[in-house]
């Protein structure tokens, strides 16, 4: 399988603060890859850079074989790159339905296809259907996460970037969200999953990268990392 994403020696800074200090990794078409690491390691910065929100100081990012910088920011979603941000980033003053419509804004296919996808999201998350006309800002944390993921899926992504989808959610909701993530992957969407819940991330994904201080310190098959003593000590609380 070819690489949907290739990152070479990426560096990203916030002014004088070097958040990413030379990082290389790749994601193959159809893979589920986890990115784990302690607070402040640079995971969110990595995802924001991939989503075009931050400009690299150095290095190269190839998306579907072409430089990411050759695609205009507003066009990334149309090219299949979608981010579910940390803290979710839904439009709180819009209704659930309006949020989902916003997710589909870049699509050029007909209304019926978009409606079918919306029905599909309501099917996956019946809670959202019940709340379709409610303002998104009034949803619970778990419901907002469901909406954020659904909104990203409405854009029919090829590469979905998820930043801490389990954060702050009850175990049963986390289960539901991860079930959905696995289903989405089965349908062929490539996934890069950032998670504080390292165990869950490693159990869900095929491969993983461990970050520390703006660099990748470990990488490999998720199953192997799950049983790696250093990983267990540092990230799995074992
Ligand atoms: N807007 C910003 N301005 C200055 N420094 C920032 C900014 N955003 C992040 N940083 C710094 O960059 C580093 C990486 O932050 P980042 O948010 O990418 O970490 P993270 O791995 O996502 O952490 P967490 O697990 O806590 O979400 C941190 O040291 C952080 O303080
Ligand atoms: Mg983060």
mmCIF file of C-alpha atoms and ligand atoms in Angstrom:
data_model
loop_
_atom_site.group_PDB
_atom_site.id
_atom_site.type_symbol
_atom_site.label_atom_id
_atom_site.label_comp_id
_atom_site.label_asym_id
_atom_site.label_seq_id
_atom_site.Cartn_x
_atom_site.Cartn_y
_atom_site.Cartn_z
ATOM 1 C CA UNK A 1 0.000 0.000 0.000
ATOM 2 C CA UNK A 2 1.229 3.492 -0.770
ATOM 3 C CA UNK A 3 1.653 6.212 1.803
ATOM 4 C CA UNK A 4 -1.237 8.643 2.139
ATOM 5 C CA UNK A 5 1.000 10.767 4.350
ATOM 6 C CA UNK A 6 4.726 11.170 4.608
ATOM 7 C CA UNK A 7 6.355 13.575 7.054
ATOM 8 C CA UNK A 8 10.083 14.202 6.858
ATOM 9 C CA UNK A 9 12.139 16.005 9.463
ATOM 10 C CA UNK A 10 9.282 18.316 10.421
ATOM 11 C CA UNK A 11 9.974 21.265 12.669
ATOM 12 C CA UNK A 12 7.295 23.571 14.053
ATOM 13 C CA UNK A 13 7.764 26.523 16.405
ATOM 14 C CA UNK A 14 5.565 28.982 18.266
ATOM 15 C CA UNK A 15 7.810 32.020 18.175
ATOM 16 C CA UNK A 16 10.871 31.053 20.172
ATOM 17 C CA UNK A 17 9.297 27.817 21.450
ATOM 18 C CA UNK A 18 10.277 24.807 19.372
ATOM 19 C CA UNK A 19 7.349 22.429 19.704
ATOM 20 C CA UNK A 20 8.332 19.909 16.997
ATOM 21 C CA UNK A 21 12.049 19.373 16.732
ATOM 22 C CA UNK A 22 12.545 17.175 13.697
ATOM 23 C CA UNK A 23 9.979 14.444 13.315
ATOM 24 C CA UNK A 24 9.550 11.855 10.560
ATOM 25 C CA UNK A 25 6.711 9.400 10.140
ATOM 26 C CA UNK A 26 4.397 7.937 7.574
ATOM 27 C CA UNK A 27 0.866 6.574 7.310
ATOM 28 C CA UNK A 28 -0.126 4.014 4.704
ATOM 29 C CA UNK A 29 -3.418 4.131 2.863
ATOM 30 C CA UNK A 30 -6.087 2.530 5.062
ATOM 31 C CA UNK A 31 -3.979 2.303 8.199
ATOM 32 C CA UNK A 32 -4.970 3.228 11.743
ATOM 33 C CA UNK A 33 -1.997 4.870 13.402
ATOM 34 C CA UNK A 34 -1.797 6.121 16.975
ATOM 35 C CA UNK A 35 0.283 9.034 18.190
ATOM 36 C CA UNK A 36 0.782 8.925 21.934
ATOM 37 C CA UNK A 37 2.930 10.790 24.435
ATOM 38 C CA UNK A 38 2.883 12.876 27.579
ATOM 39 C CA UNK A 39 1.311 16.330 27.947
ATOM 40 C CA UNK A 40 3.159 18.899 25.900
ATOM 41 C CA UNK A 41 4.923 16.305 23.715
ATOM 42 C CA UNK A 42 3.715 18.023 20.553
ATOM 43 C CA UNK A 43 0.825 15.820 19.453
ATOM 44 C CA UNK A 44 -1.735 18.571 18.921
ATOM 45 C CA UNK A 45 0.893 20.714 17.214
ATOM 46 C CA UNK A 46 1.534 17.843 14.806
ATOM 47 C CA UNK A 47 -2.158 17.486 13.946
ATOM 48 C CA UNK A 48 -2.656 21.234 13.574
ATOM 49 C CA UNK A 49 0.277 21.372 11.188
ATOM 50 C CA UNK A 50 -1.159 18.507 9.142
ATOM 51 C CA UNK A 51 -4.502 20.309 9.015
ATOM 52 C CA UNK A 52 -2.825 23.437 7.653
ATOM 53 C CA UNK A 53 -3.408 25.518 10.790
ATOM 54 C CA UNK A 54 0.301 25.907 11.538
ATOM 55 C CA UNK A 55 3.110 26.439 9.081
ATOM 56 C CA UNK A 56 6.185 24.216 9.420
ATOM 57 C CA UNK A 57 9.510 25.929 10.144
ATOM 58 C CA UNK A 58 11.301 23.146 8.263
ATOM 59 C CA UNK A 59 10.769 19.722 6.763
ATOM 60 C CA UNK A 60 8.402 18.209 4.270
ATOM 61 C CA UNK A 61 4.830 16.941 4.405
ATOM 62 C CA UNK A 62 3.568 14.878 1.491
ATOM 63 C CA UNK A 63 -0.157 14.183 1.344
ATOM 64 C CA UNK A 64 -1.160 11.685 -1.334
ATOM 65 C CA UNK A 65 2.285 12.161 -2.806
ATOM 66 C CA UNK A 66 2.139 15.937 -3.170
ATOM 67 C CA UNK A 67 3.454 18.684 -0.910
ATOM 68 C CA UNK A 68 0.765 19.662 1.559
ATOM 69 C CA UNK A 69 1.826 23.284 1.086
ATOM 70 C CA UNK A 70 0.648 23.114 -2.541
ATOM 71 C CA UNK A 71 -2.952 22.729 -1.365
ATOM 72 C CA UNK A 72 -4.686 25.854 -0.098
ATOM 73 C CA UNK A 73 -5.892 25.604 3.498
ATOM 74 C CA UNK A 74 -9.529 26.020 2.582
ATOM 75 C CA UNK A 75 -9.151 23.227 0.035
ATOM 76 C CA UNK A 76 -7.723 20.582 2.382
ATOM 77 C CA UNK A 77 -11.143 19.280 3.383
ATOM 78 C CA UNK A 78 -12.120 18.916 -0.265
ATOM 79 C CA UNK A 79 -8.949 16.877 -0.716
ATOM 80 C CA UNK A 80 -10.083 14.550 2.035
ATOM 81 C CA UNK A 81 -8.164 15.814 5.049
ATOM 82 C CA UNK A 82 -10.336 16.365 8.135
ATOM 83 C CA UNK A 83 -9.424 17.190 11.720
ATOM 84 C CA UNK A 84 -11.526 16.593 14.812
ATOM 85 C CA UNK A 85 -9.754 19.064 17.076
ATOM 86 C CA UNK A 86 -8.930 18.873 20.736
ATOM 87 C CA UNK A 87 -11.855 20.484 22.554
ATOM 88 C CA UNK A 88 -14.002 19.550 19.577
ATOM 89 C CA UNK A 89 -14.486 22.892 17.807
ATOM 90 C CA UNK A 90 -18.145 22.583 16.968
ATOM 91 C CA UNK A 91 -20.248 25.637 16.147
ATOM 92 C CA UNK A 92 -22.050 26.105 19.437
ATOM 93 C CA UNK A 93 -24.576 28.649 18.134
ATOM 94 C CA UNK A 94 -25.659 26.399 15.294
ATOM 95 C CA UNK A 95 -27.974 23.426 15.643
ATOM 96 C CA UNK A 96 -26.811 19.833 15.390
ATOM 97 C CA UNK A 97 -28.183 19.576 11.857
ATOM 98 C CA UNK A 98 -26.540 22.852 10.819
ATOM 99 C CA UNK A 99 -23.200 21.623 12.168
ATOM 100 C CA UNK A 100 -23.506 18.477 10.074
ATOM 101 C CA UNK A 101 -24.392 20.552 7.011
ATOM 102 C CA UNK A 102 -21.290 22.660 7.616
ATOM 103 C CA UNK A 103 -19.269 19.461 7.590
ATOM 104 C CA UNK A 104 -20.464 18.769 4.071
ATOM 105 C CA UNK A 105 -19.853 22.273 2.736
ATOM 106 C CA UNK A 106 -16.953 21.275 0.495
ATOM 107 C CA UNK A 107 -18.822 18.467 -1.196
ATOM 108 C CA UNK A 108 -20.018 18.859 -4.718
ATOM 109 C CA UNK A 109 -22.225 15.767 -4.926
ATOM 110 C CA UNK A 110 -25.998 16.058 -4.780
ATOM 111 C CA UNK A 111 -28.147 16.888 -1.788
ATOM 112 C CA UNK A 112 -29.555 13.363 -1.625
ATOM 113 C CA UNK A 113 -26.085 11.884 -0.984
ATOM 114 C CA UNK A 114 -25.441 14.426 1.747
ATOM 115 C CA UNK A 115 -28.847 13.710 3.301
ATOM 116 C CA UNK A 116 -28.079 9.981 3.176
ATOM 117 C CA UNK A 117 -24.833 10.573 5.056
ATOM 118 C CA UNK A 118 -26.638 12.700 7.609
ATOM 119 C CA UNK A 119 -29.137 9.889 8.149
ATOM 120 C CA UNK A 120 -26.180 7.549 8.568
ATOM 121 C CA UNK A 121 -24.714 9.749 11.329
ATOM 122 C CA UNK A 122 -28.105 9.878 13.051
ATOM 123 C CA UNK A 123 -28.190 6.105 12.789
ATOM 124 C CA UNK A 124 -24.767 5.723 14.399
ATOM 125 C CA UNK A 125 -25.579 8.292 17.083
ATOM 126 C CA UNK A 126 -29.353 8.270 17.743
ATOM 127 C CA UNK A 127 -28.743 10.824 20.504
ATOM 128 C CA UNK A 128 -27.807 13.355 17.841
ATOM 129 C CA UNK A 129 -31.024 12.645 15.972
ATOM 130 C CA UNK A 130 -33.062 13.352 19.092
ATOM 131 C CA UNK A 131 -31.154 16.622 19.447
ATOM 132 C CA UNK A 132 -31.127 17.555 15.742
ATOM 133 C CA UNK A 133 -32.703 20.990 16.258
ATOM 134 C CA UNK A 134 -30.893 21.772 19.509
ATOM 135 C CA UNK A 135 -28.045 24.287 19.627
ATOM 136 C CA UNK A 136 -24.739 22.412 19.671
ATOM 137 C CA UNK A 137 -23.485 24.507 22.599
ATOM 138 C CA UNK A 138 -26.160 22.989 24.822
ATOM 139 C CA UNK A 139 -25.078 19.387 24.159
ATOM 140 C CA UNK A 140 -23.214 17.374 26.788
ATOM 141 C CA UNK A 141 -19.492 16.754 26.355
ATOM 142 C CA UNK A 142 -20.017 13.264 24.984
ATOM 143 C CA UNK A 143 -22.704 14.457 22.589
ATOM 144 C CA UNK A 144 -20.425 17.260 21.380
ATOM 145 C CA UNK A 145 -17.695 14.721 20.667
ATOM 146 C CA UNK A 146 -20.181 12.595 18.708
ATOM 147 C CA UNK A 147 -21.162 15.689 16.757
ATOM 148 C CA UNK A 148 -17.541 16.689 16.085
ATOM 149 C CA UNK A 149 -16.734 13.256 14.687
ATOM 150 C CA UNK A 150 -19.954 13.128 12.681
ATOM 151 C CA UNK A 151 -19.295 16.576 11.267
ATOM 152 C CA UNK A 152 -15.829 15.499 10.117
ATOM 153 C CA UNK A 153 -17.262 12.336 8.558
ATOM 154 C CA UNK A 154 -19.797 14.440 6.627
ATOM 155 C CA UNK A 155 -16.888 15.712 4.555
ATOM 156 C CA UNK A 156 -16.184 12.122 3.396
ATOM 157 C CA UNK A 157 -12.554 12.250 4.575
ATOM 158 C CA UNK A 158 -9.744 10.086 3.238
ATOM 159 C CA UNK A 159 -7.475 10.895 6.164
ATOM 160 C CA UNK A 160 -9.154 11.640 9.480
ATOM 161 C CA UNK A 161 -7.084 13.250 12.235
ATOM 162 C CA UNK A 162 -8.549 12.776 15.709
ATOM 163 C CA UNK A 163 -7.214 14.710 18.694
ATOM 164 C CA UNK A 164 -8.094 13.028 22.002
ATOM 165 C CA UNK A 165 -11.571 11.753 21.152
ATOM 166 C CA UNK A 166 -11.917 10.100 24.572
ATOM 167 C CA UNK A 167 -11.096 13.199 26.619
ATOM 168 C CA UNK A 168 -13.481 13.832 29.468
ATOM 169 C CA UNK A 169 -15.980 11.204 28.433
ATOM 170 C CA UNK A 170 -17.612 8.425 30.421
ATOM 171 C CA UNK A 171 -16.291 4.927 29.622
ATOM 172 C CA UNK A 172 -19.502 3.863 27.909
ATOM 173 C CA UNK A 173 -19.396 6.862 25.546
ATOM 174 C CA UNK A 174 -15.697 6.261 24.892
ATOM 175 C CA UNK A 175 -16.597 2.706 23.908
ATOM 176 C CA UNK A 176 -19.239 3.930 21.501
ATOM 177 C CA UNK A 177 -16.901 6.508 19.965
ATOM 178 C CA UNK A 178 -14.145 3.954 19.469
ATOM 179 C CA UNK A 179 -16.592 1.462 17.979
ATOM 180 C CA UNK A 180 -17.476 4.141 15.463
ATOM 181 C CA UNK A 181 -13.820 4.919 14.780
ATOM 182 C CA UNK A 182 -13.158 1.240 14.037
ATOM 183 C CA UNK A 183 -16.163 1.085 11.705
ATOM 184 C CA UNK A 184 -15.004 4.178 9.872
ATOM 185 C CA UNK A 185 -11.594 2.576 9.420
ATOM 186 C CA UNK A 186 -13.192 -0.588 8.069
ATOM 187 C CA UNK A 187 -14.848 1.508 5.410
ATOM 188 C CA UNK A 188 -11.409 2.540 4.191
ATOM 189 C CA UNK A 189 -10.811 5.871 5.930
ATOM 190 C CA UNK A 190 -7.197 6.273 7.058
ATOM 191 C CA UNK A 191 -6.864 7.384 10.674
ATOM 192 C CA UNK A 192 -4.315 9.203 12.761
ATOM 193 C CA UNK A 193 -5.404 8.992 16.366
ATOM 194 C CA UNK A 194 -3.917 11.133 19.126
ATOM 195 C CA UNK A 195 -4.833 9.812 22.559
ATOM 196 C CA UNK A 196 -3.967 10.276 26.211
ATOM 197 C CA UNK A 197 -5.546 6.885 26.750
ATOM 198 C CA UNK A 198 -2.509 5.084 25.372
ATOM 199 C CA UNK A 199 -3.830 1.641 26.133
ATOM 200 C CA UNK A 200 -7.021 2.171 24.202
ATOM 201 C CA UNK A 201 -5.107 3.759 21.324
ATOM 202 C CA UNK A 202 -2.673 0.846 21.108
ATOM 203 C CA UNK A 203 -5.515 -1.660 21.318
ATOM 204 C CA UNK A 204 -7.333 0.111 18.497
ATOM 205 C CA UNK A 205 -4.574 0.932 16.011
ATOM 206 C CA UNK A 206 -2.206 -1.189 13.938
ATOM 207 C CA UNK A 207 0.866 0.968 14.386
ATOM 208 C CA UNK A 208 1.917 3.694 16.755
ATOM 209 C CA UNK A 209 4.430 6.448 17.328
ATOM 210 C CA UNK A 210 5.433 7.634 20.758
ATOM 211 C CA UNK A 211 6.372 11.310 21.082
ATOM 212 C CA UNK A 212 8.345 13.087 23.723
ATOM 213 C CA UNK A 213 9.648 16.655 23.743
ATOM 214 C CA UNK A 214 8.808 17.288 20.088
ATOM 215 C CA UNK A 215 10.389 14.117 18.759
ATOM 216 C CA UNK A 216 9.420 10.545 18.066
ATOM 217 C CA UNK A 217 11.107 8.324 20.602
ATOM 218 C CA UNK A 218 9.568 4.957 19.743
ATOM 219 C CA UNK A 219 7.607 3.450 16.908
ATOM 220 C CA UNK A 220 6.290 0.083 15.875
ATOM 221 C CA UNK A 221 3.367 -2.294 15.753
ATOM 222 C CA UNK A 222 0.792 -1.306 18.345
ATOM 223 C CA UNK A 223 0.614 -4.827 19.773
ATOM 224 C CA UNK A 224 4.364 -4.835 20.340
ATOM 225 C CA UNK A 225 4.344 -1.421 22.020
ATOM 226 C CA UNK A 226 1.480 -2.568 24.209
ATOM 227 C CA UNK A 227 3.819 -5.208 25.628
ATOM 228 C CA UNK A 228 6.946 -3.068 25.670
ATOM 229 C CA UNK A 229 8.187 -2.600 29.208
ATOM 230 C CA UNK A 230 9.288 1.025 28.761
ATOM 231 C CA UNK A 231 5.946 1.943 27.189
ATOM 232 C CA UNK A 232 4.056 0.173 29.943
ATOM 233 C CA UNK A 233 5.967 2.045 32.620
ATOM 234 C CA UNK A 234 5.741 5.474 31.029
ATOM 235 C CA UNK A 235 2.337 5.455 29.360
ATOM 236 C CA UNK A 236 0.225 2.531 30.476
ATOM 237 C CA UNK A 237 0.514 2.960 34.219
ATOM 238 C CA UNK A 238 1.669 -0.636 34.672
HETATM 239 N N1 LIG B 1 0.003 28.622 20.937
HETATM 240 C C1 LIG B 1 1.124 28.231 21.543
HETATM 241 N N2 LIG B 1 2.083 29.130 21.870
HETATM 242 C C2 LIG B 1 3.228 28.767 22.492
HETATM 243 N N3 LIG B 1 3.518 27.487 22.820
HETATM 244 C C3 LIG B 1 2.590 26.552 22.522
HETATM 245 C C4 LIG B 1 1.354 26.876 21.879
HETATM 246 N N4 LIG B 1 0.660 25.735 21.729
HETATM 247 C C5 LIG B 1 1.428 24.761 22.246
HETATM 248 N N5 LIG B 1 2.584 25.241 22.712
HETATM 249 C C6 LIG B 1 3.672 24.465 23.348
HETATM 250 O O1 LIG B 1 4.123 23.492 22.426
HETATM 251 C C7 LIG B 1 4.365 22.247 23.089
HETATM 252 C C8 LIG B 1 3.537 21.153 22.454
HETATM 253 O O2 LIG B 1 2.173 21.390 22.715
HETATM 254 P P1 LIG B 1 1.015 20.472 22.158
HETATM 255 O O3 LIG B 1 -0.267 21.122 22.433
HETATM 256 O O4 LIG B 1 1.303 20.110 20.756
HETATM 257 O O5 LIG B 1 1.208 19.167 23.077
HETATM 258 P P2 LIG B 1 0.326 17.864 23.212
HETATM 259 O O6 LIG B 1 1.229 16.695 22.994
HETATM 260 O O7 LIG B 1 -0.872 17.944 22.369
HETATM 261 O O8 LIG B 1 -0.076 17.897 24.758
HETATM 262 P P3 LIG B 1 -1.437 17.457 25.509
HETATM 263 O O9 LIG B 1 -1.331 15.976 25.701
HETATM 264 O O10 LIG B 1 -1.349 18.165 26.816
HETATM 265 O O11 LIG B 1 -2.608 17.852 24.685
HETATM 266 C C9 LIG B 1 4.056 22.498 24.559
HETATM 267 O O12 LIG B 1 5.253 22.727 25.227
HETATM 268 C C10 LIG B 1 3.168 23.721 24.551
HETATM 269 O O13 LIG B 1 3.352 24.478 25.720
HETATM 270 MG MG1 LIG B 2 -2.896 17.997 22.750
#
